[in-house]
């Protein structure tokens, strides 16, 4: 604990953002950086509590947050960078896109504002790259064992790096043209510029990871080929099966899954396709169905494309402004959150259910909905439509951002004959599936979750694979 009364002497200072009128004209990252002196003051707020809930209850990776903050306060940035990388392969990514459950679990959050953990992490790793402290870590010996990792999202990349450092030969298969999975194609550039991914991929390549892109495993290469060529495989494809909207008029044009919409714009930004090939919200009324992070990303993207109006509809009730009793500290609180995309212009409505969509000449023209109430019945909740609350919205583009149900079963998962749970996820005990040579990690096994949990799952799966191979 660097400054005993730091939390009393310094108030929380959030990192700033570029002005709205400026940032909606481009796709560059919108968050600004605090100065080194400001970061030192923020690190001084850490109370080094006896039981660091930020580290245990809050961070899935178990990042040693009090130690990290103390090192920053002391000016020992390089050691802070080393400590951070002991538990997190990609802090430059979590430092940008993680919702920071560690901050919600901070002891100061009981009755004060939490330590600025996420931005401190971001500052540490960016300084590490700038100073040249982050270099490839090659294994001293090679095992001769070969592992195939299917999918190059956060779980696949973390597992690949850990396995390569243990001396195994690792090949990562990615169905898209470039590496990164949902990090590259699902997250907009204004939250995560893709040079950040490319910079880290260079390190993985130098450490011996072989990336094979534009390969759909299960089609281009078979499960039989994998069994013959590799000692084991890790499935890290993510939960890519989107939840659909089953209402009248769903077959109208201009109704898109959110991930298809976001992926198309990310391809344009990276030069992989032209503006003419991507769906555009320019001069359109856009309705986003789903109130989560993916829906928020759609709002920000539509704003940058020049949408006339943007609506976001959520079927759940509006969260409270303050932490409610059903999510007490140090749990992640169920509270009202406003993202940077919402700040850019969006009309939000809660407790709304879409009932039908109508169109003209095959294209969507109106969305018809009603307000609903959630009524507790027994151990669960039941949805009840409220009479007299029907309304309609003009809609030129409807984006479905209602989450993801499970990993895509068609192709590799079916070919391998893997056991699935009731939700459609791959059953994996200690990351090992019903086929002993097949492992699963990340959203493919758990269902859709956070990037930070996917990284943790990939690291843990790599440890399980390493033990099995040895």
GROMACS .gro file of C-alpha atoms in nm:
model
  470
    1UNK     CA    1   0.000   0.000   0.000
    2UNK     CA    2   0.187   0.303  -0.127
    3UNK     CA    3  -0.018   0.587   0.024
    4UNK     CA    4  -0.203   0.497   0.342
    5UNK     CA    5  -0.469   0.768   0.306
    6UNK     CA    6  -0.467   0.780  -0.073
    7UNK     CA    7  -0.835   0.690  -0.097
    8UNK     CA    8  -0.915   0.990   0.124
    9UNK     CA    9  -0.690   1.238  -0.053
   10UNK     CA   10  -0.771   1.151  -0.415
   11UNK     CA   11  -1.109   1.126  -0.583
   12UNK     CA   12  -1.170   0.885  -0.869
   13UNK     CA   13  -1.086   1.045  -1.203
   14UNK     CA   14  -1.226   0.863  -1.504
   15UNK     CA   15  -1.047   0.861  -1.836
   16UNK     CA   16  -1.202   1.107  -2.078
   17UNK     CA   17  -1.352   1.049  -2.421
   18UNK     CA   18  -1.323   1.235  -2.748
   19UNK     CA   19  -1.615   1.477  -2.802
   20UNK     CA   20  -1.927   1.313  -2.946
   21UNK     CA   21  -1.943   1.540  -3.251
   22UNK     CA   22  -1.584   1.444  -3.333
   23UNK     CA   23  -1.582   1.072  -3.267
   24UNK     CA   24  -1.900   0.985  -3.461
   25UNK     CA   25  -1.718   1.095  -3.778
   26UNK     CA   26  -1.468   0.809  -3.761
   27UNK     CA   27  -1.407   0.463  -3.615
   28UNK     CA   28  -1.096   0.542  -3.413
   29UNK     CA   29  -1.084   0.457  -3.044
   30UNK     CA   30  -1.276   0.711  -2.841
   31UNK     CA   31  -1.122   0.680  -2.492
   32UNK     CA   32  -0.844   0.919  -2.390
   33UNK     CA   33  -0.554   0.847  -2.155
   34UNK     CA   34  -0.480   0.999  -1.817
   35UNK     CA   35  -0.130   1.136  -1.755
   36UNK     CA   36   0.129   0.933  -1.560
   37UNK     CA   37   0.085   1.162  -1.257
   38UNK     CA   38  -0.290   1.118  -1.269
   39UNK     CA   39  -0.251   0.741  -1.294
   40UNK     CA   40  -0.016   0.741  -0.995
   41UNK     CA   41  -0.279   0.928  -0.792
   42UNK     CA   42  -0.546   0.680  -0.897
   43UNK     CA   43  -0.324   0.385  -0.801
   44UNK     CA   44  -0.270   0.551  -0.462
   45UNK     CA   45  -0.642   0.510  -0.393
   46UNK     CA   46  -0.601   0.131  -0.361
   47UNK     CA   47  -0.636   0.043   0.009
   48UNK     CA   48  -0.454  -0.295  -0.017
   49UNK     CA   49  -0.738  -0.448   0.185
   50UNK     CA   50  -0.680  -0.771   0.378
   51UNK     CA   51  -0.911  -0.966   0.149
   52UNK     CA   52  -0.885  -0.816  -0.202
   53UNK     CA   53  -1.227  -0.891  -0.348
   54UNK     CA   54  -1.120  -0.721  -0.673
   55UNK     CA   55  -0.866  -0.998  -0.719
   56UNK     CA   56  -1.078  -1.290  -0.597
   57UNK     CA   57  -1.450  -1.225  -0.637
   58UNK     CA   58  -1.420  -0.966  -0.914
   59UNK     CA   59  -1.155  -1.072  -1.165
   60UNK     CA   60  -1.206  -1.409  -1.339
   61UNK     CA   61  -0.833  -1.411  -1.418
   62UNK     CA   62  -0.731  -1.347  -1.060
   63UNK     CA   63  -0.513  -1.050  -1.158
   64UNK     CA   64  -0.299  -0.939  -0.856
   65UNK     CA   65  -0.458  -0.596  -0.856
   66UNK     CA   66  -0.332  -0.455  -0.521
   67UNK     CA   67   0.026  -0.549  -0.612
   68UNK     CA   68  -0.017  -0.397  -0.958
   69UNK     CA   69  -0.147  -0.069  -0.814
   70UNK     CA   70   0.129  -0.049  -0.554
   71UNK     CA   71   0.399  -0.098  -0.819
   72UNK     CA   72   0.250   0.178  -1.033
   73UNK     CA   73   0.238   0.411  -0.733
   74UNK     CA   74   0.607   0.338  -0.668
   75UNK     CA   75   0.693   0.407  -1.033
   76UNK     CA   76   0.799   0.046  -1.094
   77UNK     CA   77   0.612   0.020  -1.422
   78UNK     CA   78   0.814  -0.261  -1.576
   79UNK     CA   79   0.760  -0.486  -1.277
   80UNK     CA   80   0.391  -0.396  -1.283
   81UNK     CA   81   0.382  -0.506  -1.648
   82UNK     CA   82   0.546  -0.839  -1.562
   83UNK     CA   83   0.306  -0.899  -1.273
   84UNK     CA   84   0.005  -0.821  -1.491
   85UNK     CA   85   0.115  -1.066  -1.761
   86UNK     CA   86   0.151  -1.347  -1.509
   87UNK     CA   87  -0.228  -1.389  -1.508
   88UNK     CA   88  -0.348  -1.210  -1.822
   89UNK     CA   89  -0.224  -1.280  -2.174
   90UNK     CA   90  -0.393  -0.976  -2.329
   91UNK     CA   91  -0.434  -0.690  -2.078
   92UNK     CA   92  -0.435  -0.441  -2.366
   93UNK     CA   93  -0.768  -0.595  -2.471
   94UNK     CA   94  -0.931  -0.632  -2.130
   95UNK     CA   95  -0.804  -0.282  -2.050
   96UNK     CA   96  -1.024  -0.158  -2.334
   97UNK     CA   97  -1.336  -0.377  -2.350
   98UNK     CA   98  -1.378  -0.542  -2.010
   99UNK     CA   99  -1.676  -0.412  -1.806
  100UNK     CA  100  -1.444  -0.432  -1.503
  101UNK     CA  101  -1.620  -0.659  -1.253
  102UNK     CA  102  -1.306  -0.603  -1.044
  103UNK     CA  103  -1.412  -0.243  -0.988
  104UNK     CA  104  -1.760  -0.346  -0.877
  105UNK     CA  105  -1.593  -0.576  -0.621
  106UNK     CA  106  -1.347  -0.312  -0.498
  107UNK     CA  107  -1.374  -0.256  -0.123
  108UNK     CA  108  -1.412   0.117  -0.181
  109UNK     CA  109  -1.726   0.042  -0.386
  110UNK     CA  110  -1.911  -0.044  -0.064
  111UNK     CA  111  -1.972   0.327   0.002
  112UNK     CA  112  -1.742   0.518  -0.234
  113UNK     CA  113  -1.618   0.515  -0.592
  114UNK     CA  114  -1.392   0.218  -0.675
  115UNK     CA  115  -1.028   0.230  -0.782
  116UNK     CA  116  -0.977   0.298  -1.155
  117UNK     CA  117  -0.847  -0.056  -1.211
  118UNK     CA  118  -0.926  -0.110  -1.579
  119UNK     CA  119  -0.760   0.208  -1.703
  120UNK     CA  120  -0.454   0.152  -1.484
  121UNK     CA  121  -0.420  -0.192  -1.646
  122UNK     CA  122  -0.451  -0.031  -1.990
  123UNK     CA  123  -0.180   0.223  -1.906
  124UNK     CA  124   0.060  -0.045  -1.778
  125UNK     CA  125   0.045  -0.260  -2.091
  126UNK     CA  126   0.058   0.033  -2.333
  127UNK     CA  127   0.370   0.158  -2.159
  128UNK     CA  128   0.508  -0.196  -2.177
  129UNK     CA  129   0.471  -0.202  -2.555
  130UNK     CA  130   0.608   0.151  -2.593
  131UNK     CA  131   0.917   0.071  -2.387
  132UNK     CA  132   0.978  -0.265  -2.557
  133UNK     CA  133   0.928  -0.466  -2.240
  134UNK     CA  134   0.679  -0.707  -2.400
  135UNK     CA  135   0.880  -0.958  -2.603
  136UNK     CA  136   0.828  -1.317  -2.724
  137UNK     CA  137   0.877  -1.592  -2.465
  138UNK     CA  138   1.002  -1.900  -2.646
  139UNK     CA  139   1.012  -2.241  -2.474
  140UNK     CA  140   1.347  -2.388  -2.374
  141UNK     CA  141   1.250  -2.734  -2.501
  142UNK     CA  142   0.999  -2.880  -2.744
  143UNK     CA  143   0.772  -3.174  -2.655
  144UNK     CA  144   0.695  -3.287  -3.008
  145UNK     CA  145   0.323  -3.290  -2.927
  146UNK     CA  146   0.086  -3.124  -3.173
  147UNK     CA  147  -0.230  -2.937  -3.072
  148UNK     CA  148  -0.492  -2.789  -3.301
  149UNK     CA  149  -0.688  -2.490  -3.170
  150UNK     CA  150  -1.014  -2.424  -3.353
  151UNK     CA  151  -1.099  -2.056  -3.333
  152UNK     CA  152  -0.882  -1.749  -3.278
  153UNK     CA  153  -1.093  -1.549  -3.037
  154UNK     CA  154  -0.977  -1.465  -2.683
  155UNK     CA  155  -1.004  -1.822  -2.554
  156UNK     CA  156  -0.824  -1.974  -2.853
  157UNK     CA  157  -0.545  -1.716  -2.856
  158UNK     CA  158  -0.482  -1.743  -2.480
  159UNK     CA  159  -0.472  -2.123  -2.498
  160UNK     CA  160  -0.246  -2.119  -2.804
  161UNK     CA  161   0.005  -1.889  -2.636
  162UNK     CA  162   0.012  -2.090  -2.315
  163UNK     CA  163   0.056  -2.421  -2.500
  164UNK     CA  164   0.332  -2.282  -2.724
  165UNK     CA  165   0.520  -2.158  -2.419
  166UNK     CA  166   0.501  -2.509  -2.276
  167UNK     CA  167   0.683  -2.638  -2.583
  168UNK     CA  168   0.397  -2.788  -2.782
  169UNK     CA  169   0.349  -2.734  -3.156
  170UNK     CA  170   0.030  -2.532  -3.194
  171UNK     CA  171  -0.175  -2.468  -3.506
  172UNK     CA  172  -0.470  -2.228  -3.485
  173UNK     CA  173  -0.741  -2.267  -3.748
  174UNK     CA  174  -0.959  -1.963  -3.818
  175UNK     CA  175  -1.249  -1.960  -4.064
  176UNK     CA  176  -1.216  -1.587  -4.138
  177UNK     CA  177  -0.944  -1.424  -4.345
  178UNK     CA  178  -0.771  -1.268  -4.044
  179UNK     CA  179  -0.696  -1.378  -3.692
  180UNK     CA  180  -0.892  -1.252  -3.392
  181UNK     CA  181  -1.238  -1.407  -3.407
  182UNK     CA  182  -1.498  -1.197  -3.228
  183UNK     CA  183  -1.227  -0.956  -3.113
  184UNK     CA  184  -1.162  -0.857  -3.473
  185UNK     CA  185  -1.501  -0.897  -3.634
  186UNK     CA  186  -1.747  -0.850  -3.348
  187UNK     CA  187  -1.609  -0.552  -3.154
  188UNK     CA  188  -1.618  -0.214  -3.332
  189UNK     CA  189  -1.295  -0.029  -3.394
  190UNK     CA  190  -1.405   0.263  -3.177
  191UNK     CA  191  -1.372   0.026  -2.880
  192UNK     CA  192  -1.080  -0.187  -3.004
  193UNK     CA  193  -0.868  -0.084  -3.300
  194UNK     CA  194  -0.744  -0.392  -3.482
  195UNK     CA  195  -0.379  -0.285  -3.478
  196UNK     CA  196  -0.394  -0.382  -3.110
  197UNK     CA  197  -0.472  -0.742  -3.207
  198UNK     CA  198  -0.211  -0.746  -3.485
  199UNK     CA  199   0.057  -0.628  -3.244
  200UNK     CA  200  -0.008  -0.919  -3.008
  201UNK     CA  201  -0.039  -1.174  -3.292
  202UNK     CA  202   0.317  -1.087  -3.394
  203UNK     CA  203   0.429  -1.200  -3.048
  204UNK     CA  204   0.240  -1.531  -3.076
  205UNK     CA  205   0.390  -1.601  -3.418
  206UNK     CA  206   0.739  -1.533  -3.281
  207UNK     CA  207   0.664  -1.779  -3.001
  208UNK     CA  208   0.590  -2.052  -3.255
  209UNK     CA  209   0.212  -2.043  -3.302
  210UNK     CA  210   0.110  -2.130  -3.659
  211UNK     CA  211  -0.206  -1.955  -3.784
  212UNK     CA  212  -0.408  -2.107  -4.069
  213UNK     CA  213  -0.681  -1.864  -4.182
  214UNK     CA  214  -0.977  -1.904  -4.420
  215UNK     CA  215  -1.013  -2.265  -4.304
  216UNK     CA  216  -1.352  -2.393  -4.189
  217UNK     CA  217  -1.280  -2.701  -3.984
  218UNK     CA  218  -1.548  -2.961  -4.050
  219UNK     CA  219  -1.570  -2.857  -4.415
  220UNK     CA  220  -1.226  -2.772  -4.553
  221UNK     CA  221  -1.061  -3.027  -4.324
  222UNK     CA  222  -1.233  -3.313  -4.147
  223UNK     CA  223  -1.245  -3.440  -3.792
  224UNK     CA  224  -1.071  -3.753  -3.919
  225UNK     CA  225  -0.780  -3.541  -4.047
  226UNK     CA  226  -0.748  -3.371  -3.711
  227UNK     CA  227  -0.744  -3.706  -3.531
  228UNK     CA  228  -0.469  -3.829  -3.758
  229UNK     CA  229  -0.247  -3.520  -3.752
  230UNK     CA  230  -0.280  -3.392  -3.394
  231UNK     CA  231  -0.245  -3.537  -3.047
  232UNK     CA  232  -0.547  -3.340  -2.933
  233UNK     CA  233  -0.764  -3.042  -3.032
  234UNK     CA  234  -0.920  -2.751  -2.848
  235UNK     CA  235  -1.257  -2.618  -2.958
  236UNK     CA  236  -1.269  -2.243  -2.899
  237UNK     CA  237  -1.512  -2.130  -3.167
  238UNK     CA  238  -1.729  -1.922  -2.937
  239UNK     CA  239  -2.108  -1.917  -2.910
  240UNK     CA  240  -2.183  -1.800  -3.262
  241UNK     CA  241  -2.546  -1.918  -3.293
  242UNK     CA  242  -2.755  -1.601  -3.251
  243UNK     CA  243  -3.094  -1.593  -3.079
  244UNK     CA  244  -3.358  -1.527  -3.344
  245UNK     CA  245  -3.682  -1.328  -3.329
  246UNK     CA  246  -3.978  -1.548  -3.413
  247UNK     CA  247  -4.251  -1.304  -3.507
  248UNK     CA  248  -4.468  -1.237  -3.809
  249UNK     CA  249  -4.272  -1.048  -4.073
  250UNK     CA  250  -3.930  -1.176  -3.972
  251UNK     CA  251  -3.865  -1.268  -4.335
  252UNK     CA  252  -3.868  -0.904  -4.452
  253UNK     CA  253  -3.541  -0.767  -4.586
  254UNK     CA  254  -3.328  -0.529  -4.379
  255UNK     CA  255  -3.367  -0.741  -4.064
  256UNK     CA  256  -3.017  -0.848  -3.970
  257UNK     CA  257  -2.843  -1.028  -3.688
  258UNK     CA  258  -2.629  -0.779  -3.499
  259UNK     CA  259  -2.308  -0.975  -3.549
  260UNK     CA  260  -2.357  -0.987  -3.927
  261UNK     CA  261  -2.405  -0.610  -3.927
  262UNK     CA  262  -2.101  -0.539  -3.706
  263UNK     CA  263  -1.882  -0.786  -3.895
  264UNK     CA  264  -1.963  -0.622  -4.228
  265UNK     CA  265  -1.855  -0.278  -4.102
  266UNK     CA  266  -1.538  -0.418  -3.945
  267UNK     CA  267  -1.450  -0.575  -4.279
  268UNK     CA  268  -1.493  -0.238  -4.449
  269UNK     CA  269  -1.275  -0.067  -4.187
  270UNK     CA  270  -0.998  -0.320  -4.246
  271UNK     CA  271  -1.018  -0.299  -4.625
  272UNK     CA  272  -1.153  -0.652  -4.667
  273UNK     CA  273  -1.467  -0.528  -4.844
  274UNK     CA  274  -1.614  -0.206  -4.981
  275UNK     CA  275  -1.887   0.019  -4.846
  276UNK     CA  276  -2.115  -0.107  -5.122
  277UNK     CA  277  -2.100  -0.461  -4.982
  278UNK     CA  278  -2.191  -0.369  -4.624
  279UNK     CA  279  -2.540  -0.285  -4.493
  280UNK     CA  280  -2.561   0.084  -4.408
  281UNK     CA  281  -2.779   0.282  -4.169
  282UNK     CA  282  -2.722   0.609  -4.356
  283UNK     CA  283  -3.038   0.824  -4.346
  284UNK     CA  284  -3.235   0.532  -4.202
  285UNK     CA  285  -3.444   0.480  -3.891
  286UNK     CA  286  -3.272   0.198  -3.706
  287UNK     CA  287  -3.431  -0.021  -3.439
  288UNK     CA  288  -3.197  -0.232  -3.229
  289UNK     CA  289  -3.368  -0.516  -3.041
  290UNK     CA  290  -3.164  -0.610  -2.737
  291UNK     CA  291  -3.020  -0.390  -2.464
  292UNK     CA  292  -2.680  -0.550  -2.403
  293UNK     CA  293  -2.328  -0.463  -2.515
  294UNK     CA  294  -2.380  -0.598  -2.867
  295UNK     CA  295  -2.688  -0.380  -2.906
  296UNK     CA  296  -2.490  -0.081  -2.780
  297UNK     CA  297  -2.219  -0.153  -3.039
  298UNK     CA  298  -2.486  -0.151  -3.308
  299UNK     CA  299  -2.605   0.189  -3.186
  300UNK     CA  300  -2.255   0.337  -3.210
  301UNK     CA  301  -2.198   0.186  -3.553
  302UNK     CA  302  -2.532   0.312  -3.687
  303UNK     CA  303  -2.449   0.660  -3.560
  304UNK     CA  304  -2.117   0.657  -3.747
  305UNK     CA  305  -2.291   0.539  -4.063
  306UNK     CA  306  -2.522   0.841  -4.049
  307UNK     CA  307  -2.849   0.699  -3.916
  308UNK     CA  308  -3.141   0.944  -3.899
  309UNK     CA  309  -3.279   0.798  -3.575
  310UNK     CA  310  -3.179   0.507  -3.355
  311UNK     CA  311  -3.402   0.319  -3.112
  312UNK     CA  312  -3.295   0.045  -2.872
  313UNK     CA  313  -3.561  -0.185  -2.727
  314UNK     CA  314  -3.510  -0.414  -2.429
  315UNK     CA  315  -3.762  -0.669  -2.305
  316UNK     CA  316  -3.632  -0.659  -1.946
  317UNK     CA  317  -3.731  -0.384  -1.701
  318UNK     CA  318  -3.524  -0.068  -1.667
  319UNK     CA  319  -3.251  -0.131  -1.408
  320UNK     CA  320  -3.231   0.086  -1.095
  321UNK     CA  321  -2.983   0.372  -1.068
  322UNK     CA  322  -2.831   0.235  -0.745
  323UNK     CA  323  -2.717  -0.116  -0.651
  324UNK     CA  324  -3.029  -0.317  -0.555
  325UNK     CA  325  -3.052  -0.572  -0.278
  326UNK     CA  326  -3.055  -0.869  -0.516
  327UNK     CA  327  -2.696  -0.794  -0.630
  328UNK     CA  328  -2.514  -0.692  -0.311
  329UNK     CA  329  -2.146  -0.601  -0.301
  330UNK     CA  330  -1.914  -0.759  -0.420
  331UNK     CA  331  -2.146  -0.905  -0.688
  332UNK     CA  332  -2.175  -0.741  -1.030
  333UNK     CA  333  -2.456  -0.491  -0.971
  334UNK     CA  334  -2.777  -0.485  -1.171
  335UNK     CA  335  -2.787  -0.110  -1.233
  336UNK     CA  336  -2.863   0.133  -1.511
  337UNK     CA  337  -2.564   0.174  -1.743
  338UNK     CA  338  -2.511   0.425  -2.022
  339UNK     CA  339  -2.243   0.336  -2.276
  340UNK     CA  340  -2.041   0.571  -2.494
  341UNK     CA  341  -2.267   0.473  -2.785
  342UNK     CA  342  -2.579   0.574  -2.593
  343UNK     CA  343  -2.419   0.913  -2.527
  344UNK     CA  344  -2.395   0.960  -2.904
  345UNK     CA  345  -2.773   0.959  -2.951
  346UNK     CA  346  -3.026   0.684  -2.898
  347UNK     CA  347  -3.383   0.652  -2.772
  348UNK     CA  348  -3.397   0.362  -2.526
  349UNK     CA  349  -3.707   0.179  -2.406
  350UNK     CA  350  -3.740  -0.103  -2.154
  351UNK     CA  351  -4.007  -0.366  -2.084
  352UNK     CA  352  -4.091  -0.376  -2.455
  353UNK     CA  353  -4.177  -0.688  -2.656
  354UNK     CA  354  -4.180  -0.697  -3.036
  355UNK     CA  355  -4.503  -0.852  -3.162
  356UNK     CA  356  -4.476  -0.820  -3.539
  357UNK     CA  357  -4.288  -0.655  -3.823
  358UNK     CA  358  -4.455  -0.529  -4.137
  359UNK     CA  359  -4.303  -0.431  -4.467
  360UNK     CA  360  -4.360  -0.306  -4.815
  361UNK     CA  361  -4.221  -0.470  -5.128
  362UNK     CA  362  -4.042  -0.719  -4.906
  363UNK     CA  363  -3.860  -0.456  -4.701
  364UNK     CA  364  -3.926  -0.375  -4.338
  365UNK     CA  365  -4.126  -0.058  -4.280
  366UNK     CA  366  -4.272  -0.078  -3.928
  367UNK     CA  367  -4.212  -0.260  -3.602
  368UNK     CA  368  -4.511  -0.330  -3.379
  369UNK     CA  369  -4.460  -0.379  -3.007
  370UNK     CA  370  -4.619  -0.353  -2.666
  371UNK     CA  371  -4.511  -0.291  -2.310
  372UNK     CA  372  -4.483  -0.586  -2.074
  373UNK     CA  373  -4.462  -0.657  -1.703
  374UNK     CA  374  -4.254  -0.924  -1.533
  375UNK     CA  375  -4.453  -1.111  -1.268
  376UNK     CA  376  -4.289  -1.349  -1.020
  377UNK     CA  377  -4.445  -1.694  -1.017
  378UNK     CA  378  -4.295  -1.953  -0.786
  379UNK     CA  379  -3.921  -1.964  -0.846
  380UNK     CA  380  -3.935  -1.786  -1.180
  381UNK     CA  381  -4.072  -1.489  -1.369
  382UNK     CA  382  -4.355  -1.475  -1.623
  383UNK     CA  383  -4.399  -1.218  -1.898
  384UNK     CA  384  -4.734  -1.039  -1.904
  385UNK     CA  385  -4.846  -0.808  -2.185
  386UNK     CA  386  -4.997  -0.480  -2.065
  387UNK     CA  387  -5.331  -0.398  -2.235
  388UNK     CA  388  -5.351  -0.068  -2.420
  389UNK     CA  389  -4.976  -0.025  -2.456
  390UNK     CA  390  -4.940  -0.127  -2.820
  391UNK     CA  391  -4.728   0.106  -3.033
  392UNK     CA  392  -4.549   0.111  -3.367
  393UNK     CA  393  -4.215   0.246  -3.481
  394UNK     CA  394  -4.107   0.326  -3.831
  395UNK     CA  395  -3.807   0.108  -3.915
  396UNK     CA  396  -3.582   0.101  -4.220
  397UNK     CA  397  -3.330  -0.133  -4.057
  398UNK     CA  398  -3.388  -0.376  -3.770
  399UNK     CA  399  -3.088  -0.526  -3.589
  400UNK     CA  400  -3.135  -0.835  -3.372
  401UNK     CA  401  -2.898  -0.816  -3.073
  402UNK     CA  402  -3.069  -1.058  -2.838
  403UNK     CA  403  -2.762  -1.260  -2.752
  404UNK     CA  404  -2.628  -1.598  -2.855
  405UNK     CA  405  -2.770  -1.937  -2.762
  406UNK     CA  406  -2.473  -2.172  -2.805
  407UNK     CA  407  -2.187  -2.287  -3.026
  408UNK     CA  408  -2.279  -2.370  -3.386
  409UNK     CA  409  -2.349  -2.744  -3.398
  410UNK     CA  410  -2.349  -2.797  -3.773
  411UNK     CA  411  -2.019  -2.927  -3.905
  412UNK     CA  412  -1.739  -3.004  -3.662
  413UNK     CA  413  -1.936  -3.044  -3.336
  414UNK     CA  414  -2.181  -3.284  -3.501
  415UNK     CA  415  -1.903  -3.468  -3.683
  416UNK     CA  416  -1.718  -3.527  -3.357
  417UNK     CA  417  -2.038  -3.655  -3.193
  418UNK     CA  418  -1.980  -3.451  -2.879
  419UNK     CA  419  -2.215  -3.452  -2.583
  420UNK     CA  420  -2.410  -3.128  -2.535
  421UNK     CA  421  -2.587  -2.989  -2.231
  422UNK     CA  422  -2.948  -2.873  -2.217
  423UNK     CA  423  -2.853  -2.529  -2.343
  424UNK     CA  424  -2.662  -2.663  -2.644
  425UNK     CA  425  -2.313  -2.596  -2.504
  426UNK     CA  426  -2.036  -2.854  -2.533
  427UNK     CA  427  -2.012  -3.060  -2.215
  428UNK     CA  428  -1.655  -3.041  -2.086
  429UNK     CA  429  -1.539  -3.174  -1.749
  430UNK     CA  430  -1.214  -2.996  -1.662
  431UNK     CA  431  -1.221  -2.877  -2.026
  432UNK     CA  432  -1.224  -3.235  -2.161
  433UNK     CA  433  -1.524  -3.334  -2.372
  434UNK     CA  434  -1.695  -3.670  -2.418
  435UNK     CA  435  -1.416  -3.748  -2.665
  436UNK     CA  436  -1.097  -3.760  -2.451
  437UNK     CA  437  -0.871  -3.613  -2.722
  438UNK     CA  438  -1.108  -3.317  -2.770
  439UNK     CA  439  -1.110  -3.023  -2.529
  440UNK     CA  440  -1.338  -2.719  -2.523
  441UNK     CA  441  -1.298  -2.370  -2.378
  442UNK     CA  442  -1.458  -2.028  -2.376
  443UNK     CA  443  -1.810  -1.962  -2.495
  444UNK     CA  444  -1.823  -2.296  -2.680
  445UNK     CA  445  -1.840  -2.468  -2.341
  446UNK     CA  446  -1.993  -2.201  -2.117
  447UNK     CA  447  -2.226  -2.009  -2.345
  448UNK     CA  448  -2.179  -1.642  -2.432
  449UNK     CA  449  -1.982  -1.454  -2.169
  450UNK     CA  450  -1.712  -1.188  -2.121
  451UNK     CA  451  -1.377  -1.160  -2.300
  452UNK     CA  452  -1.199  -1.179  -1.963
  453UNK     CA  453  -1.374  -1.508  -1.881
  454UNK     CA  454  -1.283  -1.646  -2.223
  455UNK     CA  455  -0.914  -1.564  -2.164
  456UNK     CA  456  -0.927  -1.735  -1.825
  457UNK     CA  457  -1.098  -2.039  -1.977
  458UNK     CA  458  -0.837  -2.061  -2.254
  459UNK     CA  459  -0.552  -2.046  -2.001
  460UNK     CA  460  -0.710  -2.313  -1.782
  461UNK     CA  461  -0.786  -2.536  -2.080
  462UNK     CA  462  -0.423  -2.506  -2.191
  463UNK     CA  463  -0.308  -2.622  -1.847
  464UNK     CA  464  -0.546  -2.920  -1.864
  465UNK     CA  465  -0.422  -3.011  -2.213
  466UNK     CA  466  -0.060  -2.980  -2.105
  467UNK     CA  467  -0.119  -3.218  -1.812
  468UNK     CA  468  -0.301  -3.466  -2.040
  469UNK     CA  469  -0.027  -3.459  -2.304
  470UNK     CA  470   0.246  -3.517  -2.049
   0.00000   0.00000   0.00000
